[in-house]
Coordinates of C-alpha atoms in Angstrom, one line a residue:
M1 CA -105.2 137.7 80.2
I2 CA -103.6 133.5 79.5
A3 CA -104.6 133.9 75.8
S4 CA -102.6 137.5 75.6
I5 CA -99.1 136.1 76.9
A6 CA -98.5 134.8 73.5
S7 CA -98.9 138.0 71.9
L8 CA -96.4 139.6 74.8
L9 CA -94.2 137.1 73.8
A10 CA -94.4 138.1 70.3
G11 CA -93.7 141.3 71.5
Y12 CA -91.0 140.5 73.3
N13 CA -89.2 138.4 71.2
I14 CA -89.3 141.4 68.1
G15 CA -88.7 143.7 70.5
V16 CA -85.5 142.2 72.3
M17 CA -83.8 142.0 68.8
S18 CA -83.8 146.1 68.9
G19 CA -80.8 146.5 71.4
A20 CA -79.1 142.9 70.5
L21 CA -78.8 143.8 67.5
I22 CA -76.0 145.7 68.8
F23 CA -74.3 143.6 71.0
I24 CA -74.9 140.3 68.5
Q25 CA -72.8 142.4 65.4
D26 CA -69.9 143.4 67.6
D27 CA -69.5 139.7 69.0
L28 CA -70.6 137.7 66.2
E29 CA -68.8 140.6 64.0
I30 CA -71.6 140.6 61.5
T31 CA -72.1 142.9 58.4
D32 CA -75.1 145.3 57.8
V33 CA -76.8 143.3 55.2
Q34 CA -76.6 140.2 58.1
I35 CA -78.1 143.0 60.8
E36 CA -80.8 143.4 58.4
I37 CA -81.6 140.2 57.6
L38 CA -82.1 139.1 61.1
A39 CA -83.7 142.1 62.2
G40 CA -86.7 141.5 59.5
I41 CA -86.9 137.5 58.9
V42 CA -88.3 136.5 61.7
H43 CA -91.6 137.6 60.3
L44 CA -91.2 136.1 57.1
Y45 CA -90.4 132.6 58.8
S46 CA -93.6 133.3 61.2
L47 CA -95.6 132.5 57.8
A48 CA -94.8 128.8 58.9
G49 CA -97.0 129.4 61.9
S50 CA -99.5 132.0 60.8
L51 CA -100.6 129.5 57.3
T52 CA -101.0 126.5 59.6
A53 CA -102.3 127.6 62.9
G54 CA -106.1 128.4 61.5
W55 CA -105.6 124.6 60.2
T56 CA -103.9 123.3 63.8
S57 CA -106.7 125.3 66.1
D58 CA -109.7 124.3 64.0
Y59 CA -108.1 120.6 64.4
I60 CA -107.2 120.8 67.7
G61 CA -108.7 123.9 69.7
R62 CA -107.9 126.7 70.5
R63 CA -106.8 126.1 73.8
N64 CA -104.3 123.0 72.9
T65 CA -103.1 125.1 69.9
L66 CA -102.0 128.0 72.4
L67 CA -100.4 125.2 74.5
L68 CA -98.7 123.7 71.8
T69 CA -97.3 127.5 70.9
S70 CA -96.4 127.8 74.4
V71 CA -94.1 125.1 74.2
I72 CA -92.5 126.2 70.6
Y73 CA -91.8 129.4 72.4
F74 CA -89.7 128.0 75.1
V75 CA -87.5 126.2 72.8
G76 CA -87.2 129.1 70.4
P77 CA -84.8 131.3 72.2
L78 CA -82.9 129.1 74.1
I79 CA -81.4 127.7 70.7
T80 CA -80.7 131.3 69.8
C81 CA -79.4 131.8 72.8
A82 CA -77.3 129.1 72.5
A83 CA -75.8 130.1 69.4
N84 CA -72.2 130.4 68.8
N85 CA -72.7 131.8 64.8
Y86 CA -74.7 133.3 63.0
F87 CA -76.2 130.4 61.2
W88 CA -77.8 129.0 64.8
I89 CA -79.4 132.7 65.7
M90 CA -81.2 132.2 62.4
V91 CA -82.5 128.5 63.4
G92 CA -83.6 130.0 66.9
R93 CA -85.1 132.7 65.0
F94 CA -87.1 130.3 62.9
V95 CA -88.4 128.5 65.5
T96 CA -89.6 131.4 67.3
G97 CA -91.3 133.0 64.4
I98 CA -93.6 129.2 64.2
A99 CA -94.5 130.6 67.5
I100 CA -95.1 134.4 66.5
G101 CA -97.3 133.4 63.9
Y102 CA -99.2 131.8 66.1
M103 CA -100.0 134.3 67.9
V104 CA -103.1 134.8 65.3
V105 CA -105.1 131.5 67.7
A106 CA -104.8 134.3 71.1
R107 CA -106.5 136.5 69.1
V108 CA -109.4 134.3 67.3
Y109 CA -110.1 133.1 70.8
V110 CA -110.4 136.2 72.5
A111 CA -112.9 137.5 69.9
E112 CA -114.8 134.6 70.4
V113 CA -115.0 134.1 73.9
S114 CA -116.0 138.1 74.7
P115 CA -119.2 139.8 74.6
A116 CA -120.4 142.5 72.2
A117 CA -120.4 145.2 74.8
T118 CA -116.9 144.5 75.6
R119 CA -115.5 142.8 72.8
G120 CA -113.6 146.3 72.0
F121 CA -112.0 145.8 75.0
L122 CA -111.4 142.4 75.5
T123 CA -109.8 142.1 72.0
A124 CA -107.3 145.0 72.2
L125 CA -105.5 143.1 75.4
P126 CA -103.8 140.6 72.3
E127 CA -102.2 144.0 71.5
A128 CA -101.9 145.5 74.5
A129 CA -99.7 142.3 75.3
V130 CA -97.7 142.8 72.3
N131 CA -96.7 146.8 73.4
A132 CA -95.9 145.4 76.9
G133 CA -93.9 142.7 75.1
L134 CA -92.3 144.8 73.0
L135 CA -91.4 147.2 76.5
L136 CA -90.3 144.1 78.5
G137 CA -88.1 143.4 75.6
Y138 CA -86.4 147.2 75.6
V139 CA -86.1 146.8 79.3
S140 CA -84.2 143.8 79.0
N141 CA -81.7 145.8 76.1
F142 CA -81.1 148.2 78.9
A143 CA -80.7 146.1 81.6
F144 CA -78.1 143.7 80.5
A145 CA -76.2 146.1 78.1
Y146 CA -73.4 146.7 81.0
L147 CA -72.7 142.9 80.7
S148 CA -69.6 141.8 78.6
V149 CA -70.7 141.8 74.9
Q150 CA -70.6 137.4 74.8
F151 CA -73.3 137.3 77.2
S152 CA -75.5 140.2 77.1
W153 CA -77.3 139.6 74.0
R154 CA -77.8 135.7 75.0
L155 CA -79.3 136.8 78.2
M156 CA -81.3 138.9 76.5
F157 CA -83.2 136.0 74.5
A158 CA -83.2 133.4 77.2
L159 CA -85.4 135.7 79.5
G160 CA -88.1 134.8 76.6
S161 CA -88.4 131.5 77.8
V162 CA -89.9 132.2 81.1
P163 CA -93.6 133.8 80.3
A164 CA -93.9 130.6 77.9
I165 CA -93.8 128.7 80.9
L166 CA -96.5 130.8 82.6
L167 CA -98.6 130.1 79.0
G168 CA -98.2 126.6 79.3
F169 CA -99.8 125.9 82.7
G170 CA -102.2 128.7 82.1
T171 CA -104.0 127.2 79.4
F172 CA -104.7 124.3 81.6
A173 CA -107.3 126.8 83.4
M174 CA -108.8 128.0 80.2
S175 CA -112.4 126.9 78.7
E176 CA -112.2 126.3 75.2
S177 CA -113.9 129.0 72.3
P178 CA -117.5 127.9 72.4
R179 CA -117.8 129.0 69.0
W180 CA -114.8 125.9 68.3
L181 CA -117.2 123.7 70.2
V182 CA -120.2 124.6 68.6
M183 CA -118.1 123.8 65.2
K184 CA -117.2 120.2 66.8
G185 CA -120.7 119.9 67.3
R186 CA -120.3 119.9 71.4
L187 CA -123.4 121.5 72.0
G188 CA -123.7 121.0 75.5
K189 CA -120.8 121.8 76.2
A190 CA -121.2 125.4 74.6
R191 CA -123.5 125.9 76.0
E192 CA -122.2 125.4 79.0
V193 CA -118.8 128.0 78.3
L194 CA -121.7 130.3 77.2
T195 CA -123.1 130.3 80.6
Q196 CA -120.1 130.8 82.3
I197 CA -119.2 133.7 79.9
S198 CA -122.6 135.3 79.4
G199 CA -125.1 137.6 81.5
S200 CA -127.9 135.7 82.0
Q201 CA -128.6 131.6 81.3
E202 CA -131.0 133.5 78.3
E203 CA -128.4 135.6 77.0
A204 CA -126.2 132.6 76.2
E205 CA -129.3 130.4 75.0
A206 CA -129.8 133.8 72.1
Q207 CA -125.5 133.3 71.5
L208 CA -126.0 129.5 71.2
I209 CA -128.7 129.5 68.8
E210 CA -126.8 132.8 66.7
I211 CA -123.2 130.5 66.7
K212 CA -125.4 127.7 65.5
E213 CA -127.3 129.1 62.3
K214 CA -123.4 130.0 61.3
A215 CA -121.9 126.6 61.8
G216 CA -125.2 125.2 59.5
I217 CA -126.7 123.8 62.5
P218 CA -130.4 123.8 62.9
R219 CA -131.9 126.1 65.5
E220 CA -134.3 123.9 66.8
N221 CA -131.5 120.9 67.4
I222 CA -130.9 120.6 70.8
D223 CA -128.9 117.4 71.3
E224 CA -126.0 117.8 73.5
F225 CA -123.6 116.3 70.5
V226 CA -124.1 116.7 66.9
P227 CA -122.2 114.7 64.1
T228 CA -119.9 117.6 62.6
Q229 CA -119.3 115.6 59.2
K230 CA -123.4 116.8 58.6
Y231 CA -123.1 120.5 59.1
H232 CA -119.2 121.4 58.7
H233 CA -116.8 121.0 55.8
A234 CA -113.6 122.5 56.1
K235 CA -111.7 121.6 53.0
N236 CA -114.4 123.7 51.9
I237 CA -112.9 126.6 53.4
W238 CA -110.0 128.0 51.3
R239 CA -112.5 127.9 48.6
E240 CA -115.1 130.3 50.1
I241 CA -112.3 132.4 51.4
I242 CA -110.4 132.6 48.3
I243 CA -111.7 130.7 44.9
A244 CA -115.2 130.8 45.2
P245 CA -116.3 133.6 48.0
T246 CA -119.7 135.3 47.8
P247 CA -119.8 139.0 47.0
C248 CA -119.8 139.4 51.0
V249 CA -116.8 137.5 51.7
R250 CA -114.9 138.5 49.8
R251 CA -115.1 142.5 50.3
I252 CA -114.7 141.4 54.0
I253 CA -110.8 139.6 52.7
I254 CA -110.0 142.4 50.9
T255 CA -110.7 144.9 53.9
V256 CA -109.1 143.1 56.3
L257 CA -105.9 141.7 54.2
A258 CA -105.4 145.9 52.8
L259 CA -105.9 147.1 56.4
Q260 CA -103.0 144.4 57.5
F261 CA -101.0 145.5 54.9
L262 CA -101.1 149.4 55.5
E263 CA -100.8 148.7 58.9
Q264 CA -97.1 147.4 58.6
A265 CA -96.9 149.2 55.7
S266 CA -96.7 152.6 57.5
G267 CA -93.3 151.7 58.7
I268 CA -94.1 150.9 62.5
D269 CA -91.3 147.9 63.0
T270 CA -88.5 150.1 61.7
V271 CA -89.1 152.0 64.6
V272 CA -89.6 149.0 67.0
L273 CA -86.5 147.7 65.6
Y274 CA -84.1 150.5 64.6
S275 CA -84.9 153.1 67.1
P276 CA -81.4 153.4 68.6
R277 CA -80.2 153.5 64.4
I278 CA -83.0 156.2 64.0
F279 CA -81.5 158.4 67.3
E280 CA -78.0 157.8 66.5
K281 CA -78.6 159.3 62.9
A282 CA -80.7 162.2 64.6
G283 CA -77.2 162.9 66.6
M284 CA -77.1 160.5 69.7
R285 CA -73.9 158.8 70.2
S286 CA -74.1 156.6 73.7
N287 CA -75.5 153.4 73.7
T288 CA -76.9 153.9 76.9
Y289 CA -78.7 156.9 75.6
L290 CA -79.9 155.5 72.4
L291 CA -81.3 152.3 74.5
G292 CA -82.5 154.3 77.0
T293 CA -84.4 156.7 74.9
T294 CA -85.9 153.6 72.9
M295 CA -86.7 152.1 76.6
V296 CA -89.2 155.6 76.4
V297 CA -90.6 154.6 73.0
G298 CA -91.5 151.1 74.1
L299 CA -93.6 152.9 77.1
T300 CA -95.1 155.4 75.3
K301 CA -96.3 152.5 73.0
T302 CA -97.4 150.4 75.6
A303 CA -99.4 153.3 77.7
L304 CA -101.4 154.9 74.8
I305 CA -103.0 151.1 74.0
S306 CA -105.4 152.1 76.7
V307 CA -107.0 154.2 74.4
P308 CA -108.3 152.2 72.4
M309 CA -109.2 149.5 75.0
F310 CA -111.5 152.2 76.8
L311 CA -112.6 153.9 74.0
S312 CA -113.6 151.6 71.1
D313 CA -117.0 150.7 72.4
R314 CA -117.5 154.2 73.1
V315 CA -116.9 156.1 70.2
G316 CA -116.5 153.4 67.9
R317 CA -113.5 151.7 65.3
R318 CA -113.9 154.1 62.7
P319 CA -113.0 157.3 64.6
L320 CA -110.1 155.7 66.4
L321 CA -108.7 154.7 62.9
L322 CA -109.3 157.7 61.2
S323 CA -107.4 160.0 64.0
S324 CA -104.4 157.2 64.1
T325 CA -103.2 157.9 60.6
A326 CA -104.0 161.1 60.4
G327 CA -101.2 162.0 63.6
M328 CA -99.5 158.8 62.5
A329 CA -99.1 160.8 58.8
A330 CA -98.4 164.4 60.5
S331 CA -95.5 162.6 63.1
L332 CA -93.7 160.9 60.1
V333 CA -93.3 164.2 58.2
M334 CA -91.9 165.7 61.4
L335 CA -89.6 162.8 61.9
G336 CA -88.4 163.0 58.1
S337 CA -88.0 167.2 58.0
G338 CA -85.8 166.7 61.7
L339 CA -83.5 163.9 60.6
H340 CA -83.4 165.8 57.0
M341 CA -82.2 168.9 58.7
V342 CA -79.4 166.8 60.9
G343 CA -77.9 166.6 57.7
D344 CA -77.1 170.3 57.8
F345 CA -74.7 170.2 60.6
V346 CA -71.4 168.7 61.5
T347 CA -73.0 168.1 65.1
A348 CA -76.8 168.1 65.4
P349 CA -77.9 170.6 67.5
T350 CA -80.0 169.5 70.6
W351 CA -83.6 170.8 69.6
I352 CA -83.2 168.7 66.3
V353 CA -82.6 166.0 68.4
V354 CA -85.7 166.6 70.4
V355 CA -87.7 167.1 67.5
C356 CA -87.0 163.9 66.4
I357 CA -87.2 162.3 69.6
M358 CA -90.8 163.6 70.1
A359 CA -91.5 162.6 66.4
V360 CA -91.1 158.9 67.2
L361 CA -93.1 159.1 70.3
S362 CA -95.7 160.8 68.9
Y363 CA -95.9 158.4 65.9
V364 CA -95.9 155.5 68.0
G365 CA -98.5 156.6 70.7
C366 CA -101.0 157.2 67.7
F367 CA -100.6 154.1 66.3
S368 CA -101.1 152.3 69.3
A369 CA -103.9 154.5 69.8
G370 CA -105.6 152.8 66.9
L371 CA -104.3 151.3 64.1
G372 CA -102.4 149.0 65.6
P373 CA -104.7 146.8 68.0
V374 CA -107.6 148.2 65.8
T375 CA -106.6 146.8 63.2
M376 CA -106.0 143.5 64.3
A377 CA -109.8 143.7 66.9
Y378 CA -111.5 144.4 63.6
S379 CA -109.9 141.7 61.2
S380 CA -110.9 139.2 64.2
E381 CA -114.9 139.9 64.4
T382 CA -115.8 141.0 60.5
I383 CA -114.5 137.4 59.2
P384 CA -117.5 135.0 59.6
L385 CA -117.3 132.0 62.2
K386 CA -116.4 129.0 59.8
L387 CA -113.5 131.1 58.1
R388 CA -112.5 132.8 60.8
A389 CA -109.0 131.1 61.7
Q390 CA -107.7 130.3 58.8
G391 CA -109.0 133.6 57.3
M392 CA -106.6 135.0 60.6
G393 CA -104.0 133.1 59.4
L394 CA -103.9 134.2 56.0
A395 CA -104.5 138.1 57.3
I396 CA -101.3 137.7 59.6
A397 CA -99.5 135.6 56.8
V398 CA -100.1 139.2 55.2
N399 CA -98.7 141.3 57.9
R400 CA -95.8 139.4 58.6
V401 CA -94.9 139.3 55.0
V402 CA -95.1 143.3 54.9
C403 CA -93.7 143.4 57.8
G404 CA -90.5 141.6 56.8
V405 CA -89.7 142.7 53.9
V406 CA -90.3 146.7 55.4
A407 CA -87.9 145.3 57.9
M408 CA -84.9 143.8 55.8
S409 CA -85.2 146.7 53.6
F410 CA -85.2 150.0 55.9
I411 CA -81.1 150.2 55.8
S412 CA -81.0 149.7 52.2
M413 CA -83.5 152.5 51.8
C414 CA -81.8 154.1 53.7
N415 CA -78.7 154.2 51.8
V416 CA -80.1 155.2 48.5
I417 CA -83.1 157.7 49.0
S418 CA -81.8 158.4 52.4
I419 CA -83.2 158.2 55.8
A420 CA -85.7 161.0 55.7
W421 CA -87.4 160.1 52.5
T422 CA -87.8 156.9 53.5
F423 CA -89.7 158.1 56.6
Y424 CA -92.0 160.5 53.9
I425 CA -92.8 158.1 51.9
Y426 CA -93.9 155.9 55.0
A427 CA -96.3 159.5 55.5
M428 CA -97.8 159.1 51.9
I429 CA -98.7 155.3 52.9
V430 CA -100.3 156.3 56.2
S431 CA -102.4 159.2 54.6
F432 CA -103.4 156.3 51.8
A433 CA -105.1 154.6 55.0
F434 CA -106.8 157.5 55.9
V435 CA -108.4 157.6 52.9
F436 CA -108.8 153.8 52.8
V437 CA -110.7 153.6 56.1
Y438 CA -112.8 156.7 55.6
F439 CA -114.2 155.5 52.5
C440 CA -114.2 151.5 52.9
L441 CA -114.8 150.0 56.3
P442 CA -117.8 149.8 58.0
E443 CA -118.7 150.5 61.4
T444 CA -118.7 147.3 64.1
R445 CA -119.2 148.7 67.5
G446 CA -121.7 147.1 69.6
T447 CA -122.5 144.2 67.0
N448 CA -122.6 140.5 67.6
L449 CA -119.9 138.6 65.5
E450 CA -123.3 136.4 63.7
D451 CA -124.2 140.1 62.5
I452 CA -121.4 141.6 61.2
E453 CA -121.4 139.5 58.3
V454 CA -124.3 141.7 57.3
L455 CA -122.7 145.1 57.9
F456 CA -120.7 144.0 55.0
G457 CA -123.8 143.1 52.8
K458 CA -125.5 145.9 53.3
K459 CA -122.2 147.7 51.9
E460 CA -122.3 146.0 49.1
D461 CA -125.9 146.1 48.3
E462 CA -125.5 150.1 47.9
R463 CA -122.7 149.7 45.7
E464 CA -124.2 147.5 43.4
G465 CA -127.2 149.8 43.6

């Protein structure tokens, strides 16, 4: 729960921009192009965090990296709210973006401390926190919309510094990841943590043996501390991921990166960031209605996250991903059709507005019920132990780049090919995601982290056979 505050802050700092854009544009008199850049640039800025988060968390530990993240999250929103021009808003978003990139560490930490039987539920917590953060951002938009233009958007951003304080102090109550401790040779401390989070001493010892083997430490070694230089060479990690991976690791990395690409190419961030604009295109006019309906979008997105949290360990990852992508594709077609019909009327009839609203709610609900949380959980659990931090950093980097490109191209795409066809294109991408999941993803439900690599190895052998 404490680690997931980092994800909540990411959600808040992304979601709050949705409504804040309206007031920033009025206050600073900036263009649509500047708005488009401002909406999506934080995702590109987050590359500075996601590409260094793996190295940082491997060097100073998962817990200390989360402490560092809390400091960055505290500073970034304060710079943004104090900005008096476009340049300083961009500076504040750059600092915040670094922290958003470091969100990967929370996901890695949760995956590494979660027992196999409940890992699906626990690894969904960071995604649930992201959605809760988005909802809080929308609530903040609505709550401060009645203030003057000069103060409303500043208070929206300033509020984001408060949870950062909770995260900072909360890290002192967290145990370090037992898998990171083993990688550093601190076997005694790892055994102590595993005993705390396991059902029995025997289970803890069995897990410790598996983790040691994956880290390259002989299972018969029972020392409290082992020199890590003998068993682990961090400088070779990127070589094992990109330059010369084994066939099994190559398949895992390609699968994870493709899944991250498809998740964001589905266009989810266009709804997260541009809901007021979409509803305006559908026929709404009042800012109160626009922000209020956007808040309902956040509420729906947050509520449906409970589906994978409780079903992922029961029905598996694949069924959730398949049903999610199928529902998203249908919802996007419905939304595109509704927005297409709006153009036939001078004033959009109420029923078309309702169709568009229901399509958006269905779309974000289906995303939260599968593709959103399961993509992150699946990625963090499939990458092998010694490659996990850097591998997840690379995965989040792909995720953020695609997210940024989608967010910064949405308005331009709408102007060139129409908003309806923009959503039709997203529907095609989601349909491809369904096919990809069906043919390429093995089920990982109930499998220990140390055994998941075997699933991909078996699949590789079947393909070669």
